[in-house]
Amino acid sequence: MNFDNKEEELRKQVIKAAVQYYNEVHKKKNSFKFKSGDTIPYAGRVFDEREIVNLIDASLDFWLTTGRYARQFEKEFAKFLGVKYCLLTNSGSSANLLAFMALTSPLLGERRIRRGDEVITVACSFPTTVAPIIQYGAVPVFLDVELPSYNIDCSMLEEALSEKTKAVMIAHTLGNPFNLQIIKEFCDRHGLWLIEDNCDALGSRYYYDGKWRYTGTIGDIGTSSFYPPHHITMGEGGAVYTNNPLLKRIIESLRDWGRDCWCPSGKDNTCCKRFEQQLGELPYGYDHKYIYSHFGYNLKVTDMQAAVGCAQIEKIPQFVIARKQNWEKLREGLRSLKHYFILPEPAENSDPSWFGFLLTVKKDAPFTRKEIIKYLESNGIQTRMLFAGNIVKHPCFDELRESGTGYRIVGELKNTDYILNNTFWIGVYPGLTEDMINFIVSKFYEFTNVFKGELK
């Protein structure tokens, strides 16, 4: 037996053993029957032997950085979304960082974002949607959100606009698309960039320009996260996608140390001009692999992570269906409690792939958010806040608030502050079973029955 045949045979044996391990360990753990007292997670990874096979296969290559699986994922994910370019990165936070920093590139000329320029966003957000703006030295302009969509109040857009406005950067809240029709028209009318933070909305669709399109693909740049609670996972990981070839080039440069070269890892002289160029003030023929056109980072994903992602891509359609079904079951099951809670509603012209089920305790409810979530948690039902609630009120803003120059607020953040004090969410992820959902619904009624008759 020659070396290649022996290697292939050994690989098959290792993978076969790994599949056996999955069947004996993970499959049995994941096939338990829910009983009262068990924890119902707000989210979690859902996988089978295919993820294990890919992970082991990639590890046997021992190609520890970006490689063949990463290239496969980028190609297949772009195809799924219907975009030209997809670039993998090591997290959704890094994806947002790359998306924003791409818009500061000198290659964009007059449209580049400079320090002191403004970016419209919302205060009811996850920190990493806002952090890149502040860290660069641009100014976030915070708008309120609407209920029950929990998305940006578009009526405030024109008031938020100034001569310094360069972009809009917002997320689709828990999978519910913001009003892309209005916001895209606003951006086009004023020559603004639009970044769609799509980290919580993979598989959500919006009816735009006469057809259904995936969220994240209508603006200039979209981002995704593959952290375990998200729609698909590779452990840590994220993606940035665009149809703009110049933005693709900039994002790739920033992700890969800021280099000017676009050779993939392990490849040399893709441009066939590696030693035949003169750029900047460098000597003619300086190695193109070590020429830097941006102040960049190393934010690449490992091939083992990408290998897991490649197996997860195949499951996106079934995951989306499961999330929708679980959301609908909760919505129907809790419908009778609408006098206690503001129940979530899908945005107009949208088909959400839900990340969670949002509830807001009404002003005249005879109980508080703290009381209901304490009861749910004591019964093993995990709950989560709507991320920062109001990011401006967090300690990280203390210094900016004291300086008086770090951000702007347009109008009042009434809904944002109400959400900060009264909103929470529970899971809809594909790992939930019928018994779990029924148990969740029963505990809501069990809790609210104590207060029946107290609401006028």
Tab-separated table of C-alpha atoms in Angstrom:
chain	number	residue	atom	x	y	z
A	1	MET	CA	0.000	0.000	0.000
A	2	ASN	CA	1.489	3.345	-1.019
A	3	PHE	CA	1.515	6.373	1.274
A	4	ASP	CA	-1.502	8.122	-0.295
A	5	ASN	CA	-3.676	5.016	-0.009
A	6	LYS	CA	-2.536	4.401	3.553
A	7	GLU	CA	-3.287	8.005	4.514
A	8	GLU	CA	-6.774	7.745	3.004
A	9	GLU	CA	-7.472	4.483	4.811
A	10	LEU	CA	-6.318	5.891	8.140
A	11	ARG	CA	-8.446	8.983	7.594
A	12	LYS	CA	-11.505	6.811	6.996
A	13	GLN	CA	-10.823	4.856	10.193
A	14	VAL	CA	-10.495	8.000	12.285
A	15	ILE	CA	-13.661	9.508	10.830
A	16	LYS	CA	-15.562	6.246	11.325
A	17	ALA	CA	-14.537	6.246	14.986
A	18	ALA	CA	-15.616	9.860	15.325
A	19	VAL	CA	-19.066	9.069	13.889
A	20	GLN	CA	-19.345	6.190	16.337
A	21	TYR	CA	-18.454	8.583	19.169
A	22	TYR	CA	-21.145	11.010	17.996
A	23	ASN	CA	-23.758	8.252	17.954
A	24	GLU	CA	-22.795	6.949	21.375
A	25	VAL	CA	-22.322	10.278	23.124
A	26	HIS	CA	-23.772	13.386	21.458
A	27	LYS	CA	-26.756	11.748	19.778
A	28	LYS	CA	-27.882	10.143	23.023
A	29	LYS	CA	-27.467	13.414	24.912
A	30	ASN	CA	-29.505	15.256	22.290
A	31	SER	CA	-32.328	12.702	22.139
A	32	PHE	CA	-33.445	12.979	25.773
A	33	LYS	CA	-37.123	13.424	26.520
A	34	PHE	CA	-37.854	16.719	28.246
A	35	LYS	CA	-39.250	16.585	31.767
A	36	SER	CA	-40.160	19.243	34.283
A	37	GLY	CA	-37.038	20.448	36.035
A	38	ASP	CA	-34.841	20.309	32.935
A	39	THR	CA	-33.358	23.559	31.660
A	40	ILE	CA	-34.859	25.025	28.494
A	41	PRO	CA	-32.051	27.059	26.871
A	42	TYR	CA	-32.733	30.335	25.104
A	43	ALA	CA	-30.473	29.061	22.294
A	44	GLY	CA	-27.943	26.370	21.479
A	45	ARG	CA	-26.033	24.531	18.804
A	46	VAL	CA	-27.876	21.906	16.781
A	47	PHE	CA	-25.674	19.429	14.904
A	48	ASP	CA	-25.265	15.829	13.795
A	49	GLU	CA	-22.459	13.559	12.604
A	50	ARG	CA	-21.766	15.713	9.527
A	51	GLU	CA	-20.261	18.515	11.616
A	52	ILE	CA	-18.124	15.959	13.472
A	53	VAL	CA	-16.929	14.407	10.205
A	54	ASN	CA	-15.956	17.775	8.737
A	55	LEU	CA	-14.226	18.889	11.925
A	56	ILE	CA	-12.142	15.713	12.151
A	57	ASP	CA	-11.365	15.809	8.439
A	58	ALA	CA	-10.082	19.393	8.725
A	59	SER	CA	-8.067	18.611	11.857
A	60	LEU	CA	-6.300	15.723	10.116
A	61	ASP	CA	-5.124	18.145	7.429
A	62	PHE	CA	-3.559	20.148	10.278
A	63	TRP	CA	-3.915	23.275	8.170
A	64	LEU	CA	-4.558	25.496	11.149
A	65	THR	CA	-5.461	28.762	9.442
A	66	THR	CA	-7.925	29.590	6.651
A	67	GLY	CA	-7.961	26.890	3.971
A	68	ARG	CA	-10.100	24.747	1.695
A	69	TYR	CA	-13.134	24.592	3.965
A	70	ALA	CA	-13.091	28.365	4.429
A	71	ARG	CA	-13.067	28.875	0.663
A	72	GLN	CA	-15.902	26.354	0.315
A	73	PHE	CA	-17.964	28.116	2.972
A	74	GLU	CA	-17.476	31.555	1.419
A	75	LYS	CA	-18.575	30.250	-1.968
A	76	GLU	CA	-21.621	28.351	-0.677
A	77	PHE	CA	-22.758	31.067	1.726
A	78	ALA	CA	-22.554	33.725	-0.990
A	79	LYS	CA	-24.599	31.450	-3.254
A	80	PHE	CA	-27.230	30.930	-0.556
A	81	LEU	CA	-27.587	34.666	0.063
A	82	GLY	CA	-27.411	35.594	-3.613
A	83	VAL	CA	-24.433	37.938	-3.275
A	84	LYS	CA	-21.192	38.137	-5.230
A	85	TYR	CA	-18.693	38.159	-2.371
A	86	CYS	CA	-18.498	36.629	1.080
A	87	LEU	CA	-15.492	36.891	3.401
A	88	LEU	CA	-15.203	34.773	6.528
A	89	THR	CA	-13.907	36.230	9.764
A	90	ASN	CA	-13.406	35.074	13.319
A	91	SER	CA	-16.622	36.517	14.824
A	92	GLY	CA	-19.725	38.558	14.142
A	93	SER	CA	-18.152	41.391	16.127
A	94	SER	CA	-15.148	41.312	13.796
A	95	ALA	CA	-17.554	41.253	10.846
A	96	ASN	CA	-19.110	44.514	12.092
A	97	LEU	CA	-15.660	45.992	12.692
A	98	LEU	CA	-14.558	45.113	9.146
A	99	ALA	CA	-17.809	46.355	7.613
A	100	PHE	CA	-17.482	49.745	9.275
A	101	MET	CA	-13.732	50.148	8.851
A	102	ALA	CA	-14.052	49.353	5.134
A	103	LEU	CA	-16.013	52.590	4.796
A	104	THR	CA	-13.064	54.569	6.225
A	105	SER	CA	-10.705	53.424	3.453
A	106	PRO	CA	-8.921	56.143	1.429
A	107	LEU	CA	-9.817	54.110	-1.668
A	108	LEU	CA	-13.397	55.420	-1.323
A	109	GLY	CA	-12.363	59.017	-1.920
A	110	GLU	CA	-14.916	61.627	-0.857
A	111	ARG	CA	-17.374	58.989	0.329
A	112	ARG	CA	-15.029	57.612	2.979
A	113	ILE	CA	-15.998	58.070	6.615
A	114	ARG	CA	-13.584	60.305	8.489
A	115	ARG	CA	-13.164	60.937	12.193
A	116	GLY	CA	-15.927	63.248	13.351
A	117	ASP	CA	-18.373	62.105	10.662
A	118	GLU	CA	-21.745	60.798	11.824
A	119	VAL	CA	-23.398	57.391	11.537
A	120	ILE	CA	-27.116	56.926	12.231
A	121	THR	CA	-27.952	53.960	14.445
A	122	VAL	CA	-30.155	53.010	17.429
A	123	ALA	CA	-29.435	52.956	21.162
A	124	CYS	CA	-31.443	49.755	21.601
A	125	SER	CA	-28.721	47.532	20.198
A	126	PHE	CA	-25.923	45.055	20.756
A	127	PRO	CA	-22.666	46.848	21.662
A	128	THR	CA	-20.647	45.654	18.687
A	129	THR	CA	-22.999	47.376	16.245
A	130	VAL	CA	-21.938	50.680	17.788
A	131	ALA	CA	-18.407	49.999	19.069
A	132	PRO	CA	-16.552	50.281	15.710
A	133	ILE	CA	-18.050	53.738	15.124
A	134	ILE	CA	-16.833	55.040	18.473
A	135	GLN	CA	-13.487	53.249	18.403
A	136	TYR	CA	-12.649	54.836	15.058
A	137	GLY	CA	-13.618	58.317	16.196
A	138	ALA	CA	-16.836	58.765	14.257
A	139	VAL	CA	-20.028	59.918	15.999
A	140	PRO	CA	-23.022	57.600	16.476
A	141	VAL	CA	-26.363	59.373	16.173
A	142	PHE	CA	-28.922	57.468	18.231
A	143	LEU	CA	-32.586	57.176	17.272
A	144	ASP	CA	-35.457	55.559	19.134
A	145	VAL	CA	-37.137	52.321	18.069
A	146	GLU	CA	-40.782	51.448	17.507
A	147	LEU	CA	-42.955	48.892	19.267
A	148	PRO	CA	-43.783	46.102	18.577
A	149	SER	CA	-41.141	45.834	15.824
A	150	TYR	CA	-38.240	46.914	18.103
A	151	ASN	CA	-36.628	48.445	15.022
A	152	ILE	CA	-35.543	51.997	14.161
A	153	ASP	CA	-38.156	54.757	14.106
A	154	CYS	CA	-37.858	55.845	10.478
A	155	SER	CA	-39.848	59.041	11.083
A	156	MET	CA	-36.739	60.485	12.767
A	157	LEU	CA	-34.298	59.875	9.902
A	158	GLU	CA	-34.502	63.304	8.269
A	159	GLU	CA	-34.166	65.047	11.628
A	160	ALA	CA	-31.060	62.969	12.368
A	161	LEU	CA	-29.424	63.937	9.064
A	162	SER	CA	-26.634	66.496	9.099
A	163	GLU	CA	-23.883	67.597	6.736
A	164	LYS	CA	-21.599	65.160	8.555
A	165	THR	CA	-23.810	62.085	8.071
A	166	LYS	CA	-22.071	59.384	6.055
A	167	ALA	CA	-23.804	56.092	6.855
A	168	VAL	CA	-26.569	54.132	8.562
A	169	MET	CA	-25.545	51.054	10.561
A	170	ILE	CA	-28.307	49.071	12.280
A	171	ALA	CA	-29.368	45.507	13.025
A	172	HIS	CA	-32.492	43.536	12.181
A	173	THR	CA	-33.745	43.070	15.743
A	174	LEU	CA	-33.956	39.389	16.700
A	175	GLY	CA	-34.567	38.494	13.060
A	176	ASN	CA	-37.342	41.035	12.452
A	177	PRO	CA	-36.277	43.148	9.434
A	178	PHE	CA	-36.198	46.916	9.816
A	179	ASN	CA	-37.962	48.962	7.124
A	180	LEU	CA	-35.470	48.455	4.309
A	181	GLN	CA	-37.667	50.229	1.799
A	182	ILE	CA	-37.617	53.536	3.664
A	183	ILE	CA	-34.034	53.284	4.911
A	184	LYS	CA	-32.534	52.261	1.568
A	185	GLU	CA	-34.379	55.107	-0.179
A	186	PHE	CA	-33.140	57.517	2.510
A	187	CYS	CA	-29.545	56.338	2.040
A	188	ASP	CA	-29.745	56.506	-1.743
A	189	ARG	CA	-31.299	59.977	-1.664
A	190	HIS	CA	-28.523	61.372	0.525
A	191	GLY	CA	-25.577	59.323	-0.757
A	192	LEU	CA	-25.146	57.367	2.487
A	193	TRP	CA	-23.684	53.915	3.040
A	194	LEU	CA	-25.962	51.245	4.554
A	195	ILE	CA	-24.537	48.466	6.725
A	196	GLU	CA	-27.033	45.741	7.660
A	197	ASP	CA	-26.041	43.990	10.868
A	198	ASN	CA	-27.644	40.674	9.959
A	199	CYS	CA	-26.130	38.693	12.833
A	200	ASP	CA	-29.526	37.828	14.355
A	201	ALA	CA	-31.441	37.497	11.111
A	202	LEU	CA	-29.898	34.832	8.859
A	203	GLY	CA	-32.641	33.559	6.570
A	204	SER	CA	-34.953	36.545	7.099
A	205	ARG	CA	-36.388	37.970	3.890
A	206	TYR	CA	-37.732	41.346	2.833
A	207	TYR	CA	-39.866	42.169	-0.194
A	208	TYR	CA	-37.800	44.805	-1.965
A	209	ASP	CA	-37.761	46.093	-5.542
A	210	GLY	CA	-40.395	43.610	-6.653
A	211	LYS	CA	-38.879	40.428	-5.191
A	212	TRP	CA	-38.051	38.638	-1.963
A	213	ARG	CA	-34.429	39.156	-0.908
A	214	TYR	CA	-32.465	37.995	2.104
A	215	THR	CA	-31.723	40.631	4.697
A	216	GLY	CA	-28.075	41.626	4.668
A	217	THR	CA	-28.019	41.773	0.874
A	218	ILE	CA	-29.951	45.002	0.202
A	219	GLY	CA	-27.536	47.464	1.791
A	220	ASP	CA	-23.917	48.012	0.788
A	221	ILE	CA	-22.531	45.508	3.304
A	222	GLY	CA	-24.111	42.760	5.415
A	223	THR	CA	-22.701	40.880	8.385
A	224	SER	CA	-23.384	37.532	10.059
A	225	SER	CA	-22.359	35.820	13.297
A	226	PHE	CA	-21.794	32.110	13.782
A	227	TYR	CA	-21.499	32.109	17.569
A	228	PRO	CA	-23.294	29.023	19.029
A	229	PRO	CA	-26.636	30.744	19.820
A	230	HIS	CA	-27.015	32.037	16.252
A	231	HIS	CA	-28.889	30.541	13.320
A	232	ILE	CA	-25.892	28.436	12.309
A	233	THR	CA	-22.613	28.019	14.140
A	234	MET	CA	-18.953	27.238	13.731
A	235	GLY	CA	-18.185	28.003	17.401
A	236	GLU	CA	-16.660	31.392	16.851
A	237	GLY	CA	-16.972	32.957	13.426
A	238	GLY	CA	-18.637	35.550	11.264
A	239	ALA	CA	-18.962	36.759	7.704
A	240	VAL	CA	-19.041	40.008	5.747
A	241	TYR	CA	-20.758	40.119	2.358
A	242	THR	CA	-21.264	42.601	-0.431
A	243	ASN	CA	-21.895	42.977	-4.148
A	244	ASN	CA	-19.370	45.817	-4.440
A	245	PRO	CA	-15.952	44.626	-5.750
A	246	LEU	CA	-14.088	47.602	-4.286
A	247	LEU	CA	-15.612	47.050	-0.824
A	248	LYS	CA	-14.738	43.367	-1.111
A	249	ARG	CA	-11.124	44.233	-1.846
A	250	ILE	CA	-10.965	46.642	1.108
A	251	ILE	CA	-12.592	44.202	3.550
A	252	GLU	CA	-10.216	41.435	2.494
A	253	SER	CA	-7.225	43.726	2.971
A	254	LEU	CA	-8.356	44.856	6.429
A	255	ARG	CA	-9.051	41.275	7.520
A	256	ASP	CA	-5.635	40.060	6.321
A	257	TRP	CA	-3.259	42.439	8.160
A	258	GLY	CA	-4.084	45.363	5.819
A	259	ARG	CA	-1.962	43.894	3.044
A	260	ASP	CA	-2.278	44.859	-0.585
A	261	CYS	CA	-1.811	41.255	-1.744
A	262	TRP	CA	-4.877	39.078	-2.279
A	263	CYS	CA	-3.139	35.677	-2.386
A	264	PRO	CA	-4.940	33.102	-0.231
A	265	SER	CA	-3.031	31.522	2.658
A	266	GLY	CA	-0.305	29.230	1.382
A	267	LYS	CA	-0.358	30.700	-2.130
A	268	ASP	CA	2.206	32.982	-3.759
A	269	ASN	CA	2.205	35.326	-6.750
A	270	THR	CA	-1.485	35.083	-7.703
A	271	CYS	CA	-1.157	38.439	-9.460
A	272	CYS	CA	2.005	37.307	-11.332
A	273	LYS	CA	3.546	40.668	-10.354
A	274	ARG	CA	4.860	39.808	-6.905
A	275	PHE	CA	8.278	41.358	-7.529
A	276	GLU	CA	7.365	43.649	-10.425
A	277	GLN	CA	5.519	46.628	-8.880
A	278	GLN	CA	6.290	49.943	-7.283
A	279	LEU	CA	3.781	51.113	-4.675
A	280	GLY	CA	3.929	54.022	-2.252
A	281	GLU	CA	7.504	55.040	-1.526
A	282	LEU	CA	8.744	51.459	-1.550
A	283	PRO	CA	11.531	50.323	-3.856
A	284	TYR	CA	10.538	48.766	-7.165
A	285	GLY	CA	10.020	45.033	-6.846
A	286	TYR	CA	9.349	44.991	-3.095
A	287	ASP	CA	7.562	41.710	-2.250
A	288	HIS	CA	3.836	42.315	-2.849
A	289	LYS	CA	2.964	39.894	-0.032
A	290	TYR	CA	4.413	42.426	2.399
A	291	ILE	CA	2.947	45.658	1.056
A	292	TYR	CA	0.183	47.215	3.173
A	293	SER	CA	-2.533	49.458	1.772
A	294	HIS	CA	-4.510	49.716	5.050
A	295	PHE	CA	-3.935	49.639	8.796
A	296	GLY	CA	-5.503	46.208	9.185
A	297	TYR	CA	-5.890	43.236	11.478
A	298	ASN	CA	-5.648	39.461	11.449
A	299	LEU	CA	-9.302	38.434	11.741
A	300	LYS	CA	-9.292	35.212	9.725
A	301	VAL	CA	-11.179	32.089	10.746
A	302	THR	CA	-9.531	28.675	11.172
A	303	ASP	CA	-10.302	25.929	8.687
A	304	MET	CA	-11.646	23.673	11.442
A	305	GLN	CA	-14.266	26.281	12.295
A	306	ALA	CA	-15.144	26.708	8.620
A	307	ALA	CA	-15.470	22.924	8.281
A	308	VAL	CA	-18.214	22.921	10.911
A	309	GLY	CA	-19.859	25.841	9.112
A	310	CYS	CA	-19.912	23.953	5.809
A	311	ALA	CA	-22.037	21.230	7.410
A	312	GLN	CA	-24.273	23.838	9.039
A	313	ILE	CA	-24.987	25.620	5.739
A	314	GLU	CA	-26.843	22.534	4.544
A	315	LYS	CA	-29.204	22.888	7.508
A	316	ILE	CA	-30.128	26.571	7.103
A	317	PRO	CA	-33.515	25.910	5.411
A	318	GLN	CA	-34.652	23.439	8.076
A	319	PHE	CA	-33.355	25.668	10.883
A	320	VAL	CA	-35.300	28.634	9.512
A	321	ILE	CA	-38.492	26.592	9.270
A	322	ALA	CA	-38.070	25.343	12.852
A	323	ARG	CA	-37.493	28.867	14.189
A	324	LYS	CA	-40.590	30.160	12.426
A	325	GLN	CA	-42.708	27.287	13.679
A	326	ASN	CA	-41.510	27.657	17.266
A	327	TRP	CA	-42.158	31.410	17.167
A	328	GLU	CA	-45.680	30.835	15.814
A	329	LYS	CA	-46.430	28.253	18.523
A	330	LEU	CA	-45.360	30.667	21.237
A	331	ARG	CA	-47.278	33.536	19.616
A	332	GLU	CA	-50.440	31.451	19.423
A	333	GLY	CA	-49.944	29.988	22.898
A	334	LEU	CA	-49.454	33.384	24.540
A	335	ARG	CA	-52.042	35.275	22.501
A	336	SER	CA	-54.480	35.427	25.412
A	337	LEU	CA	-51.916	37.263	27.538
A	338	LYS	CA	-51.851	40.356	25.327
A	339	HIS	CA	-53.413	42.421	28.118
A	340	TYR	CA	-50.235	41.768	30.144
A	341	PHE	CA	-47.606	41.826	27.401
A	342	ILE	CA	-46.805	43.622	24.168
A	343	LEU	CA	-46.434	40.624	21.880
A	344	PRO	CA	-44.052	40.724	18.893
A	345	GLU	CA	-45.251	41.370	15.352
A	346	PRO	CA	-43.415	40.738	12.063
A	347	ALA	CA	-42.503	43.850	10.103
A	348	GLU	CA	-44.543	44.757	7.028
A	349	ASN	CA	-43.244	43.231	3.769
A	350	SER	CA	-41.080	40.799	5.704
A	351	ASP	CA	-40.642	37.085	6.294
A	352	PRO	CA	-38.580	36.874	9.508
A	353	SER	CA	-36.255	34.068	10.514
A	354	TRP	CA	-36.679	34.670	14.222
A	355	PHE	CA	-33.797	34.677	16.684
A	356	GLY	CA	-36.041	34.902	19.738
A	357	PHE	CA	-39.523	35.692	21.028
A	358	LEU	CA	-39.748	39.192	22.503
A	359	LEU	CA	-42.155	40.200	25.265
A	360	THR	CA	-42.617	43.597	26.887
A	361	VAL	CA	-44.507	43.924	30.163
A	362	LYS	CA	-47.241	46.537	29.764
A	363	LYS	CA	-47.410	49.621	31.977
A	364	ASP	CA	-50.603	48.551	33.731
A	365	ALA	CA	-49.572	44.920	34.259
A	366	PRO	CA	-49.827	43.884	37.940
A	367	PHE	CA	-46.304	42.454	37.904
A	368	THR	CA	-42.827	43.531	36.823
A	369	ARG	CA	-40.334	42.110	34.376
A	370	LYS	CA	-38.142	41.079	37.288
A	371	GLU	CA	-40.974	39.039	38.791
A	372	ILE	CA	-41.875	37.190	35.583
A	373	ILE	CA	-38.300	36.364	34.572
A	374	LYS	CA	-37.474	35.258	38.122
A	375	TYR	CA	-40.409	32.852	37.942
A	376	LEU	CA	-39.464	31.557	34.506
A	377	GLU	CA	-35.801	31.112	35.433
A	378	SER	CA	-36.753	29.283	38.640
A	379	ASN	CA	-38.591	26.808	36.399
A	380	GLY	CA	-35.579	26.255	34.142
A	381	ILE	CA	-36.700	28.579	31.331
A	382	GLN	CA	-33.784	30.768	30.255
A	383	THR	CA	-34.516	34.414	29.500
A	384	ARG	CA	-32.454	37.233	28.040
A	385	MET	CA	-32.655	41.027	27.918
A	386	LEU	CA	-32.870	42.780	24.552
A	387	PHE	CA	-29.081	43.106	24.625
A	388	ALA	CA	-27.965	46.506	25.940
A	389	GLY	CA	-31.518	47.849	26.258
A	390	ASN	CA	-30.207	51.398	26.021
A	391	ILE	CA	-26.485	51.308	25.238
A	392	VAL	CA	-26.058	54.973	26.200
A	393	LYS	CA	-26.811	54.166	29.840
A	394	HIS	CA	-24.030	51.590	30.194
A	395	PRO	CA	-20.748	52.297	32.024
A	396	CYS	CA	-18.791	52.250	28.765
A	397	PHE	CA	-20.507	55.538	27.875
A	398	ASP	CA	-19.541	57.352	31.083
A	399	GLU	CA	-16.468	58.986	29.589
A	400	LEU	CA	-18.270	59.919	26.354
A	401	ARG	CA	-21.141	61.402	28.326
A	402	GLU	CA	-18.789	63.494	30.417
A	403	SER	CA	-16.959	64.814	27.344
A	404	GLY	CA	-20.231	65.763	25.666
A	405	THR	CA	-18.792	65.143	22.177
A	406	GLY	CA	-18.886	61.393	21.638
A	407	TYR	CA	-22.447	60.900	20.375
A	408	ARG	CA	-25.764	62.565	19.552
A	409	ILE	CA	-29.304	61.626	20.497
A	410	VAL	CA	-32.135	62.737	18.209
A	411	GLY	CA	-35.503	63.104	19.898
A	412	GLU	CA	-36.360	61.171	23.026
A	413	LEU	CA	-35.507	57.518	23.548
A	414	LYS	CA	-38.862	56.762	25.194
A	415	ASN	CA	-39.379	53.302	23.726
A	416	THR	CA	-35.726	52.442	24.167
A	417	ASP	CA	-35.910	53.292	27.866
A	418	TYR	CA	-39.173	51.389	28.235
A	419	ILE	CA	-37.530	48.348	26.647
A	420	LEU	CA	-34.547	48.775	28.976
A	421	ASN	CA	-36.876	48.335	31.967
A	422	ASN	CA	-39.628	46.033	30.715
A	423	THR	CA	-38.538	43.805	27.817
A	424	PHE	CA	-37.091	40.284	27.700
A	425	TRP	CA	-37.064	37.352	25.330
A	426	ILE	CA	-37.143	33.575	25.271
A	427	GLY	CA	-35.765	31.139	22.725
A	428	VAL	CA	-37.172	29.753	19.494
A	429	TYR	CA	-34.076	27.832	18.390
A	430	PRO	CA	-34.445	24.510	16.498
A	431	GLY	CA	-33.511	22.414	19.542
A	432	LEU	CA	-36.824	23.212	21.244
A	433	THR	CA	-39.358	20.396	21.293
A	434	GLU	CA	-43.147	20.492	21.419
A	435	ASP	CA	-43.033	19.487	25.086
A	436	MET	CA	-40.640	22.348	25.887
A	437	ILE	CA	-42.837	24.939	24.185
A	438	ASN	CA	-45.954	23.643	25.902
A	439	PHE	CA	-44.126	23.801	29.223
A	440	ILE	CA	-43.030	27.408	28.574
A	441	VAL	CA	-46.580	28.469	27.719
A	442	SER	CA	-47.980	26.687	30.776
A	443	LYS	CA	-45.586	28.521	33.088
A	444	PHE	CA	-46.642	31.890	31.688
A	445	TYR	CA	-50.275	31.077	32.445
A	446	GLU	CA	-49.372	29.602	35.813
A	447	PHE	CA	-47.657	32.880	36.720
A	448	THR	CA	-50.270	35.279	35.324
A	449	ASN	CA	-53.186	33.334	36.832
A	450	VAL	CA	-52.034	34.625	40.208
A	451	PHE	CA	-52.864	38.145	38.994
A	452	LYS	CA	-56.071	37.350	37.145
A	453	GLY	CA	-58.710	39.943	37.844
A	454	GLU	CA	-56.240	42.566	39.011
A	455	LEU	CA	-56.017	44.184	35.584
A	456	LYS	CA	-58.753	46.742	34.994
